[in-house]
Amino acid sequence: MTCRQLVVAASAEKRIRNFDCWVFRDELTPPREAPANGDVVKLTDRRGTFLAYAFYSARSHVAARVVSTDPHRPVDRDLLSQRLTAAVRRRSEVLATNAKRLVFSEADGLPGLIVDQYTDVLVLQIRTAGMDRWRTDVVDLLQDLLHPQGVLERSDKEFREDEGLPPVTHVLAGVVPERILIEEDGLRFWVDPHHGQKTGFYLDQRDTRHRVRERIQPGARVADVFAYTGAFGVAAASRGARVVCVEQQEPYLALAKDNAVLNRVDDRMEWVAGDAFYWLEAAGGRGERFDWVLLDPPALAKSKADISKGRHALHRLLVHALGLLKAEGTLVLSVCAYHLLELAEEILRIAAQQRGIRLRVRELSLQAADHPWIVQMPMTRYLMSWQVQRDESPAA
Ligand SMILES: C[S@@+](CC[C@H](N)C(=O)[O-])C[C@H]1O[C@@H](n2cnc3c(N)ncnc32)[C@H](O)[C@@H]1O
């Protein structure tokens, strides 16, 4: 395969040599003839020394994503096969569930490819123009490797636009049912792969759900705010807690109710279809108090430009949520906005100060292990959860 050669700046060269994989547009010497969107390109340093094979994007601010740093391993079906096999093998460490992320894009050396497994159905997302070209090979290889009952593509998110790709949702192979029954941590959940958020289920919150569930006591009063299909709420109720789930979108709440019935905890659960910001404020006004408030909002800042707005929204949420805690009550704050991760603790501190309460960290957890965090690729760490307890100790 012949591919165009592009020269990268010293900053990108340094990062590539340290296993990072993004090259920004202003780090590429503009070529005389630009590659096409999605082409595989050869990246070199300014002396012409080979650095990597990469997917080229004609649109995104990330102009190239490294796939291989071995000059003898170009991007081909064989390389994809090896990467997919290795990614699937690594997931054998993920136990106590039959739903897991098998491929996490750059973190598995497959830039732009997400593959989630729900029992014997695979749901994939293609996020880069480069990977978009390899769809057929990827599906063939996954079928050879895993023999799924069906493969669904859910490449319907806004990030496709940045890459100049249209949104697509379609069954690529076999049969994909409307709902799939999965197990996590001894509980059962319905997943809607066709219409659900992400690929249907928040697999990345598995570890945090488990850690929270372990601590919840029978009879505890729990608010699952931004509940989606009730995974946290059902987990809490399975421990004997009384739970109220707050979720804006009715179809998700309908699935959450079915999940409660499925796990025989519906008699301990209440449902609020509405805006979480409004509910938190109103519940405080009514004097409601909880042993646990679980706060898992959507990404409140999707880009750097949103940071100020996101910061404001998170602050507002926290002031209201902290006001609902009983003495010794625990707040679980999950932040899935990369751009807010470093700020979250400071915002938590400010909100706690306004409420005049001291907070003790019980635990900090990350995205589940099937969403690996590569140290040299900061963007691969995107989800953190703080378990903080209202501290009524004498020192307070
Ligand atoms: C990150 S997801 C929650 C995932 C959930 N905790 C789980 O583990 O399955 C965020 C949820 O918040 C909902 N949402 C977004 N804005 C909302 C709002 N203003 N009020 C209530 N729910 C909202 C979304 O529909 C989505 O289901």
CSV table of C-alpha atoms and ligand atoms in Angstrom, one decimal:
chain,number,residue,atom,x,y,z
A,1,MET,CA,0.0,0.0,0.0
A,2,THR,CA,1.4,3.4,-0.9
A,3,CYS,CA,0.5,6.2,1.5
A,4,ARG,CA,1.2,9.8,1.7
A,5,GLN,CA,4.0,11.0,3.9
A,6,LEU,CA,3.3,13.9,6.3
A,7,VAL,CA,5.9,15.7,8.4
A,8,VAL,CA,5.0,16.4,12.1
A,9,ALA,CA,6.3,19.1,14.4
A,10,ALA,CA,8.7,18.4,17.2
A,11,SER,CA,5.9,18.5,19.8
A,12,ALA,CA,4.0,15.7,18.1
A,13,GLU,CA,7.2,13.7,17.4
A,14,LYS,CA,7.9,13.7,21.1
A,15,ARG,CA,4.4,12.6,22.0
A,16,ILE,CA,4.3,9.8,19.4
A,17,ARG,CA,7.6,8.5,20.7
A,18,ASN,CA,6.0,8.4,24.2
A,19,PHE,CA,3.0,6.4,22.9
A,20,ASP,CA,0.5,9.2,22.6
A,21,CYS,CA,-1.5,8.9,19.4
A,22,TRP,CA,-3.0,12.3,18.5
A,23,VAL,CA,-1.4,14.8,16.1
A,24,PHE,CA,-3.2,18.2,15.9
A,25,ARG,CA,-3.6,20.0,12.6
A,26,ASP,CA,-1.2,22.8,13.5
A,27,GLU,CA,1.5,20.1,14.1
A,28,LEU,CA,1.5,18.9,10.5
A,29,THR,CA,3.5,20.6,7.8
A,30,PRO,CA,0.8,21.3,5.2
A,31,PRO,CA,1.4,18.7,2.4
A,32,ARG,CA,1.5,19.8,-1.3
A,33,GLU,CA,-1.3,17.4,-2.0
A,34,ALA,CA,-3.6,16.7,1.0
A,35,PRO,CA,-4.6,13.1,1.7
A,36,ALA,CA,-8.2,12.2,1.5
A,37,ASN,CA,-10.4,12.0,4.6
A,38,GLY,CA,-9.8,8.6,6.2
A,39,ASP,CA,-6.6,7.8,4.3
A,40,VAL,CA,-3.8,5.9,6.1
A,41,VAL,CA,-0.7,8.2,6.1
A,42,LYS,CA,2.9,7.8,7.1
A,43,LEU,CA,4.1,10.3,9.7
A,44,THR,CA,7.8,11.3,9.8
A,45,ASP,CA,9.9,13.7,11.8
A,46,ARG,CA,11.5,16.7,10.1
A,47,ARG,CA,14.5,14.6,9.0
A,48,GLY,CA,12.2,12.2,7.2
A,49,THR,CA,12.6,9.4,9.8
A,50,PHE,CA,9.5,7.1,10.0
A,51,LEU,CA,7.4,7.7,13.1
A,52,ALA,CA,4.0,6.0,12.5
A,53,TYR,CA,1.2,4.9,10.3
A,54,ALA,CA,-1.9,6.9,11.1
A,55,PHE,CA,-5.5,7.6,10.1
A,56,TYR,CA,-5.8,11.0,8.5
A,57,SER,CA,-8.8,13.3,9.1
A,58,ALA,CA,-9.4,16.1,6.7
A,59,ARG,CA,-11.8,17.8,9.1
A,60,SER,CA,-11.1,17.2,12.7
A,61,HIS,CA,-8.7,19.3,14.8
A,62,VAL,CA,-7.1,16.0,15.5
A,63,ALA,CA,-5.6,15.6,12.0
A,64,ALA,CA,-3.9,12.2,12.5
A,65,ARG,CA,-4.4,9.3,14.9
A,66,VAL,CA,-1.5,6.9,15.2
A,67,VAL,CA,-2.3,3.2,14.5
A,68,SER,CA,1.1,1.6,14.3
A,69,THR,CA,4.6,2.8,15.2
A,70,ASP,CA,6.3,-0.2,13.6
A,71,PRO,CA,7.5,0.5,10.1
A,72,HIS,CA,7.0,-3.1,9.2
A,73,ARG,CA,3.4,-3.2,10.5
A,74,PRO,CA,1.2,-1.1,8.1
A,75,VAL,CA,-2.5,-0.8,8.7
A,76,ASP,CA,-4.1,-3.9,7.2
A,77,ARG,CA,-6.5,-6.6,8.0
A,78,ASP,CA,-3.9,-8.6,9.8
A,79,LEU,CA,-3.0,-5.7,12.1
A,80,LEU,CA,-6.7,-5.1,12.9
A,81,SER,CA,-7.1,-8.8,13.6
A,82,GLN,CA,-4.2,-8.8,16.0
A,83,ARG,CA,-5.5,-5.7,17.8
A,84,LEU,CA,-9.0,-7.1,18.1
A,85,THR,CA,-7.9,-10.4,19.4
A,86,ALA,CA,-5.6,-8.8,22.0
A,87,ALA,CA,-8.4,-6.4,23.1
A,88,VAL,CA,-10.9,-9.3,23.6
A,89,ARG,CA,-8.3,-11.4,25.4
A,90,ARG,CA,-7.7,-8.5,27.9
A,91,ARG,CA,-11.4,-8.4,28.7
A,92,SER,CA,-11.3,-11.9,30.2
A,93,GLU,CA,-10.4,-10.1,33.4
A,94,VAL,CA,-13.8,-8.5,33.5
A,95,LEU,CA,-16.0,-10.8,35.6
A,96,ALA,CA,-19.5,-10.9,37.2
A,97,THR,CA,-21.1,-9.6,34.0
A,98,ASN,CA,-22.0,-10.7,30.5
A,99,ALA,CA,-21.9,-7.1,29.2
A,100,LYS,CA,-18.6,-5.4,28.6
A,101,ARG,CA,-16.7,-3.0,26.4
A,102,LEU,CA,-14.4,-5.1,24.2
A,103,VAL,CA,-12.7,-2.3,22.3
A,104,PHE,CA,-12.0,1.2,23.6
A,105,SER,CA,-10.7,3.1,20.6
A,106,GLU,CA,-7.2,4.5,21.0
A,107,ALA,CA,-6.7,2.7,24.3
A,108,ASP,CA,-6.8,-0.6,22.4
A,109,GLY,CA,-4.8,0.7,19.4
A,110,LEU,CA,-7.9,1.0,17.2
A,111,PRO,CA,-8.5,4.7,16.9
A,112,GLY,CA,-12.2,5.5,16.5
A,113,LEU,CA,-13.6,2.0,17.2
A,114,ILE,CA,-15.8,1.1,20.1
A,115,VAL,CA,-17.2,-2.4,20.5
A,116,ASP,CA,-19.6,-3.3,23.3
A,117,GLN,CA,-20.8,-6.8,24.0
A,118,TYR,CA,-24.2,-7.5,25.4
A,119,THR,CA,-24.3,-11.3,25.8
A,120,ASP,CA,-24.1,-12.5,22.2
A,121,VAL,CA,-24.8,-9.2,20.5
A,122,LEU,CA,-22.1,-6.7,19.6
A,123,VAL,CA,-22.8,-3.0,19.3
A,124,LEU,CA,-20.2,-0.9,17.6
A,125,GLN,CA,-19.5,2.7,17.0
A,126,ILE,CA,-17.1,4.1,14.4
A,127,ARG,CA,-15.9,7.6,15.3
A,128,THR,CA,-13.1,8.3,12.8
A,129,ALA,CA,-13.0,8.6,9.0
A,130,GLY,CA,-10.0,6.3,9.1
A,131,MET,CA,-11.8,3.5,10.9
A,132,ASP,CA,-14.9,4.1,8.8
A,133,ARG,CA,-13.0,2.6,5.8
A,134,TRP,CA,-12.4,-0.6,7.6
A,135,ARG,CA,-16.0,-1.4,8.7
A,136,THR,CA,-16.4,-4.5,6.6
A,137,ASP,CA,-13.1,-6.0,7.8
A,138,VAL,CA,-13.8,-5.2,11.4
A,139,VAL,CA,-17.3,-6.8,11.2
A,140,ASP,CA,-15.8,-9.9,9.5
A,141,LEU,CA,-13.0,-10.3,12.0
A,142,LEU,CA,-15.4,-9.8,15.0
A,143,GLN,CA,-17.7,-12.5,13.6
A,144,ASP,CA,-14.8,-14.9,13.2
A,145,LEU,CA,-13.6,-14.2,16.7
A,146,LEU,CA,-16.8,-14.1,18.6
A,147,HIS,CA,-19.6,-15.6,16.5
A,148,PRO,CA,-22.2,-13.1,17.7
A,149,GLN,CA,-25.9,-13.5,17.1
A,150,GLY,CA,-26.0,-10.0,15.7
A,151,VAL,CA,-23.9,-6.9,15.1
A,152,LEU,CA,-25.5,-3.4,15.4
A,153,GLU,CA,-23.8,-0.1,14.4
A,154,ARG,CA,-24.7,2.9,16.5
A,155,SER,CA,-22.5,5.5,14.9
A,156,ASP,CA,-25.2,8.1,15.5
A,157,LYS,CA,-23.4,10.7,17.6
A,158,GLU,CA,-22.3,14.2,17.0
A,159,PHE,CA,-18.6,13.3,16.9
A,160,ARG,CA,-19.1,11.9,13.4
A,161,GLU,CA,-19.8,15.4,12.2
A,162,ASP,CA,-16.3,16.5,13.2
A,163,GLU,CA,-14.9,13.8,11.0
A,164,GLY,CA,-17.1,14.7,8.0
A,165,LEU,CA,-19.1,11.5,8.4
A,166,PRO,CA,-22.9,11.0,8.3
A,167,PRO,CA,-24.7,9.5,11.3
A,168,VAL,CA,-25.6,5.8,10.8
A,169,THR,CA,-27.5,3.2,12.8
A,170,HIS,CA,-28.1,-0.2,11.2
A,171,VAL,CA,-27.8,-3.9,11.8
A,172,LEU,CA,-24.6,-5.0,10.1
A,173,ALA,CA,-25.0,-8.8,10.6
A,174,GLY,CA,-27.5,-11.3,12.1
A,175,VAL,CA,-30.3,-10.4,14.4
A,176,VAL,CA,-30.3,-7.7,17.0
A,177,PRO,CA,-33.4,-7.9,19.4
A,178,GLU,CA,-35.2,-4.7,20.6
A,179,ARG,CA,-34.1,-5.5,24.1
A,180,ILE,CA,-31.3,-7.6,25.5
A,181,LEU,CA,-31.2,-9.1,29.0
A,182,ILE,CA,-27.8,-8.7,30.7
A,183,GLU,CA,-26.4,-9.5,34.1
A,184,GLU,CA,-24.2,-7.4,36.2
A,185,ASP,CA,-23.1,-8.1,39.7
A,186,GLY,CA,-26.0,-10.7,40.2
A,187,LEU,CA,-28.6,-8.2,39.0
A,188,ARG,CA,-30.5,-8.3,35.7
A,189,PHE,CA,-31.1,-5.4,33.3
A,190,TRP,CA,-32.9,-4.8,30.1
A,191,VAL,CA,-30.8,-3.0,27.5
A,192,ASP,CA,-32.2,-1.2,24.4
A,193,PRO,CA,-29.3,-1.3,22.0
A,194,HIS,CA,-31.2,0.5,19.2
A,195,HIS,CA,-32.3,3.6,21.1
A,196,GLY,CA,-30.5,3.7,24.4
A,197,GLN,CA,-27.7,6.1,25.3
A,198,LYS,CA,-24.2,5.2,24.4
A,199,THR,CA,-24.6,1.7,23.0
A,200,GLY,CA,-27.4,1.0,25.5
A,201,PHE,CA,-25.9,0.7,29.0
A,202,TYR,CA,-23.5,2.7,31.1
A,203,LEU,CA,-20.9,-0.1,31.3
A,204,ASP,CA,-18.3,2.3,32.4
A,205,GLN,CA,-20.1,2.8,35.8
A,206,ARG,CA,-20.0,-0.9,36.7
A,207,ASP,CA,-17.2,-0.6,39.3
A,208,THR,CA,-18.7,2.4,41.0
A,209,ARG,CA,-22.2,0.8,41.1
A,210,HIS,CA,-20.6,-2.2,42.8
A,211,ARG,CA,-18.7,-0.2,45.3
A,212,VAL,CA,-21.8,1.9,46.2
A,213,ARG,CA,-24.0,-1.2,46.4
A,214,GLU,CA,-21.6,-2.8,48.9
A,215,ARG,CA,-22.0,0.1,51.3
A,216,ILE,CA,-25.7,0.8,51.2
A,217,GLN,CA,-27.6,-0.4,54.2
A,218,PRO,CA,-31.2,-1.9,54.3
A,219,GLY,CA,-33.7,0.9,54.8
A,220,ALA,CA,-31.4,3.7,53.6
A,221,ARG,CA,-33.1,6.4,51.7
A,222,VAL,CA,-31.5,6.9,48.3
A,223,ALA,CA,-31.9,9.5,45.5
A,224,ASP,CA,-30.7,8.2,42.1
A,225,VAL,CA,-30.5,11.5,40.2
A,226,PHE,CA,-30.0,11.3,36.4
A,227,ALA,CA,-31.1,7.7,36.7
A,228,TYR,CA,-31.3,6.6,33.0
A,229,THR,CA,-32.5,3.0,33.1
A,230,GLY,CA,-32.1,2.8,36.9
A,231,ALA,CA,-28.9,0.8,37.1
A,232,PHE,CA,-27.7,2.5,40.3
A,233,GLY,CA,-31.2,2.8,41.8
A,234,VAL,CA,-32.0,-0.9,41.3
A,235,ALA,CA,-28.5,-1.8,42.7
A,236,ALA,CA,-29.3,0.2,45.8
A,237,ALA,CA,-32.8,-1.2,46.2
A,238,SER,CA,-31.4,-4.7,45.9
A,239,ARG,CA,-29.7,-4.0,49.3
A,240,GLY,CA,-33.1,-3.1,50.8
A,241,ALA,CA,-32.8,0.7,50.3
A,242,ARG,CA,-35.9,2.9,49.5
A,243,VAL,CA,-35.0,4.7,46.2
A,244,VAL,CA,-36.3,7.6,44.2
A,245,CYS,CA,-35.1,7.7,40.6
A,246,VAL,CA,-35.2,11.0,38.8
A,247,GLU,CA,-34.8,11.0,35.0
A,248,GLN,CA,-36.0,13.4,32.3
A,249,GLN,CA,-36.6,11.0,29.5
A,250,GLU,CA,-39.8,8.9,29.9
A,251,PRO,CA,-38.6,5.9,27.7
A,252,TYR,CA,-35.5,5.5,29.9
A,253,LEU,CA,-37.7,5.6,33.0
A,254,ALA,CA,-40.0,3.0,31.5
A,255,LEU,CA,-37.1,0.7,31.1
A,256,ALA,CA,-35.9,1.5,34.6
A,257,LYS,CA,-39.3,0.5,36.0
A,258,ASP,CA,-39.1,-2.8,34.0
A,259,ASN,CA,-35.6,-3.3,35.5
A,260,ALA,CA,-37.0,-2.8,39.0
A,261,VAL,CA,-39.7,-5.4,38.4
A,262,LEU,CA,-37.2,-7.8,36.9
A,263,ASN,CA,-35.1,-7.7,40.1
A,264,ARG,CA,-38.2,-7.7,42.4
A,265,VAL,CA,-37.4,-4.4,44.0
A,266,ASP,CA,-40.2,-2.3,42.4
A,267,ASP,CA,-42.0,-2.1,45.8
A,268,ARG,CA,-39.1,0.0,47.1
A,269,MET,CA,-38.8,2.4,44.2
A,270,GLU,CA,-40.4,5.7,43.3
A,271,TRP,CA,-40.2,7.4,39.9
A,272,VAL,CA,-39.9,11.1,39.0
A,273,ALA,CA,-40.0,12.0,35.3
A,274,GLY,CA,-38.6,15.5,35.1
A,275,ASP,CA,-35.7,17.9,35.4
A,276,ALA,CA,-33.1,16.9,38.0
A,277,PHE,CA,-32.1,20.5,38.7
A,278,TYR,CA,-35.6,21.4,39.5
A,279,TRP,CA,-36.3,18.3,41.5
A,280,LEU,CA,-33.1,18.7,43.7
A,281,GLU,CA,-34.1,22.3,44.5
A,282,ALA,CA,-37.8,21.4,45.2
A,283,ALA,CA,-36.9,18.3,47.3
A,284,GLY,CA,-34.6,20.5,49.5
A,285,GLY,CA,-37.5,23.1,49.8
A,286,ARG,CA,-39.8,20.3,51.0
A,287,GLY,CA,-37.2,19.3,53.7
A,288,GLU,CA,-36.6,15.9,52.2
A,289,ARG,CA,-33.3,14.3,53.4
A,290,PHE,CA,-31.4,11.2,52.1
A,291,ASP,CA,-28.7,8.8,53.3
A,292,TRP,CA,-27.3,8.7,49.8
A,293,VAL,CA,-27.6,11.1,46.8
A,294,LEU,CA,-26.2,9.6,43.6
A,295,LEU,CA,-25.5,12.3,41.1
A,296,ASP,CA,-24.5,11.1,37.6
A,297,PRO,CA,-25.2,14.0,35.2
A,298,PRO,CA,-24.5,13.9,31.4
A,299,ALA,CA,-21.2,15.5,30.2
A,300,LEU,CA,-21.7,19.1,31.4
A,301,ALA,CA,-18.9,20.4,29.2
A,302,LYS,CA,-18.2,18.7,25.9
A,303,SER,CA,-15.4,21.0,24.8
A,304,LYS,CA,-13.1,23.6,26.3
A,305,ALA,CA,-15.6,26.3,25.2
A,306,ASP,CA,-18.2,24.8,27.5
A,307,ILE,CA,-16.1,24.8,30.7
A,308,SER,CA,-17.6,27.9,32.3
A,309,LYS,CA,-21.2,26.8,31.6
A,310,GLY,CA,-20.4,23.3,32.9
A,311,ARG,CA,-18.7,24.6,36.0
A,312,HIS,CA,-21.8,26.7,36.8
A,313,ALA,CA,-24.2,23.8,36.2
A,314,LEU,CA,-22.1,21.4,38.4
A,315,HIS,CA,-21.9,24.0,41.1
A,316,ARG,CA,-25.7,24.4,41.1
A,317,LEU,CA,-26.2,20.7,41.2
A,318,LEU,CA,-23.9,20.2,44.1
A,319,VAL,CA,-25.2,23.0,46.3
A,320,HIS,CA,-28.7,21.5,46.0
A,321,ALA,CA,-27.6,17.8,46.3
A,322,LEU,CA,-25.5,18.5,49.4
A,323,GLY,CA,-28.5,20.2,51.0
A,324,LEU,CA,-30.4,16.9,50.8
A,325,LEU,CA,-27.9,14.9,52.8
A,326,LYS,CA,-28.7,13.6,56.3
A,327,ALA,CA,-26.0,13.8,58.9
A,328,GLU,CA,-23.4,11.2,57.8
A,329,GLY,CA,-25.1,10.9,54.5
A,330,THR,CA,-23.1,10.2,51.3
A,331,LEU,CA,-23.0,12.0,48.0
A,332,VAL,CA,-21.7,10.1,45.0
A,333,LEU,CA,-20.7,12.5,42.3
A,334,SER,CA,-19.8,11.2,38.9
A,335,VAL,CA,-18.2,13.5,36.4
A,336,CYS,CA,-17.9,12.2,32.8
A,337,ALA,CA,-16.7,15.5,31.3
A,338,TYR,CA,-13.0,15.3,30.7
A,339,HIS,CA,-12.7,19.1,30.8
A,340,LEU,CA,-14.3,19.3,34.3
A,341,LEU,CA,-12.4,16.4,35.9
A,342,GLU,CA,-9.6,18.6,37.3
A,343,LEU,CA,-12.1,21.2,38.5
A,344,ALA,CA,-14.6,19.0,40.1
A,345,GLU,CA,-13.0,18.8,43.5
A,346,GLU,CA,-12.7,22.6,43.7
A,347,ILE,CA,-16.4,23.0,42.8
A,348,LEU,CA,-17.2,20.4,45.4
A,349,ARG,CA,-15.2,22.4,48.0
A,350,ILE,CA,-17.0,25.7,47.1
A,351,ALA,CA,-20.5,24.0,47.2
A,352,ALA,CA,-19.7,22.4,50.6
A,353,GLN,CA,-18.5,25.7,52.0
A,354,GLN,CA,-21.8,27.3,51.0
A,355,ARG,CA,-23.6,24.6,52.8
A,356,GLY,CA,-21.3,24.9,55.8
A,357,ILE,CA,-20.6,21.2,55.8
A,358,ARG,CA,-17.4,19.2,56.0
A,359,LEU,CA,-16.9,16.3,53.5
A,360,ARG,CA,-14.9,13.2,54.0
A,361,VAL,CA,-13.8,11.2,50.9
A,362,ARG,CA,-14.9,7.6,51.3
A,363,GLU,CA,-13.7,6.5,47.9
A,364,LEU,CA,-12.6,7.6,44.5
A,365,SER,CA,-13.4,5.4,41.6
A,366,LEU,CA,-12.8,5.5,37.8
A,367,GLN,CA,-14.3,4.2,34.7
A,368,ALA,CA,-14.5,0.4,34.8
A,369,ALA,CA,-11.4,-1.6,33.7
A,370,ASP,CA,-12.8,-2.5,30.3
A,371,HIS,CA,-12.5,1.2,29.4
A,372,PRO,CA,-8.7,1.3,29.9
A,373,TRP,CA,-6.9,4.6,30.8
A,374,ILE,CA,-3.6,5.0,29.0
A,375,VAL,CA,-1.4,7.2,31.1
A,376,GLN,CA,0.2,8.9,28.0
A,377,MET,CA,-3.3,9.6,26.5
A,378,PRO,CA,-5.0,11.8,29.1
A,379,MET,CA,-8.3,11.8,27.1
A,380,THR,CA,-8.7,8.1,27.8
A,381,ARG,CA,-9.4,8.9,31.4
A,382,TYR,CA,-12.8,10.6,31.2
A,383,LEU,CA,-14.9,9.4,34.2
A,384,MET,CA,-14.4,9.8,37.9
A,385,SER,CA,-16.7,9.3,40.9
A,386,TRP,CA,-16.2,10.8,44.3
A,387,GLN,CA,-18.0,9.2,47.3
A,388,VAL,CA,-18.0,11.9,49.9
A,389,GLN,CA,-19.6,11.7,53.3
A,390,ARG,CA,-21.1,14.5,55.3
A,391,ASP,CA,-18.7,14.5,58.2
A,392,GLU,CA,-20.2,15.0,61.6
A,393,SER,CA,-17.2,13.9,63.6
A,394,PRO,CA,-16.0,15.9,66.7
A,395,ALA,CA,-13.1,17.3,64.6
A,396,ALA,CA,-15.6,18.9,62.3
B,1,LIG,C1,-24.8,9.7,32.6
B,1,LIG,S1,-26.4,9.3,32.3
B,1,LIG,C2,-26.8,8.4,33.8
B,1,LIG,C3,-26.4,6.9,33.8
B,1,LIG,C4,-26.9,6.1,34.9
B,1,LIG,N1,-26.5,6.6,36.2
B,1,LIG,C5,-26.5,4.6,34.8
B,1,LIG,O1,-25.6,4.2,35.5
B,1,LIG,O2,-27.2,3.9,34.0
B,1,LIG,C6,-27.3,10.8,32.5
B,1,LIG,C7,-28.8,10.7,32.4
B,1,LIG,O3,-29.3,12.0,32.8
B,1,LIG,C8,-30.5,12.2,32.0
B,1,LIG,N2,-30.6,13.7,32.0
B,1,LIG,C9,-30.0,14.6,31.3
B,1,LIG,N3,-30.4,15.9,31.7
B,1,LIG,C10,-31.3,15.7,32.6
B,1,LIG,C11,-32.0,16.6,33.4
B,1,LIG,N4,-31.9,17.9,33.3
B,1,LIG,N5,-32.9,16.1,34.4
B,1,LIG,C12,-33.0,14.8,34.5
B,1,LIG,N6,-32.3,13.9,33.8
B,1,LIG,C13,-31.5,14.3,32.8
B,1,LIG,C14,-30.2,11.6,30.6
B,1,LIG,O4,-31.4,11.4,29.9
B,1,LIG,C15,-29.4,10.4,31.0
B,1,LIG,O5,-30.2,9.3,31.1
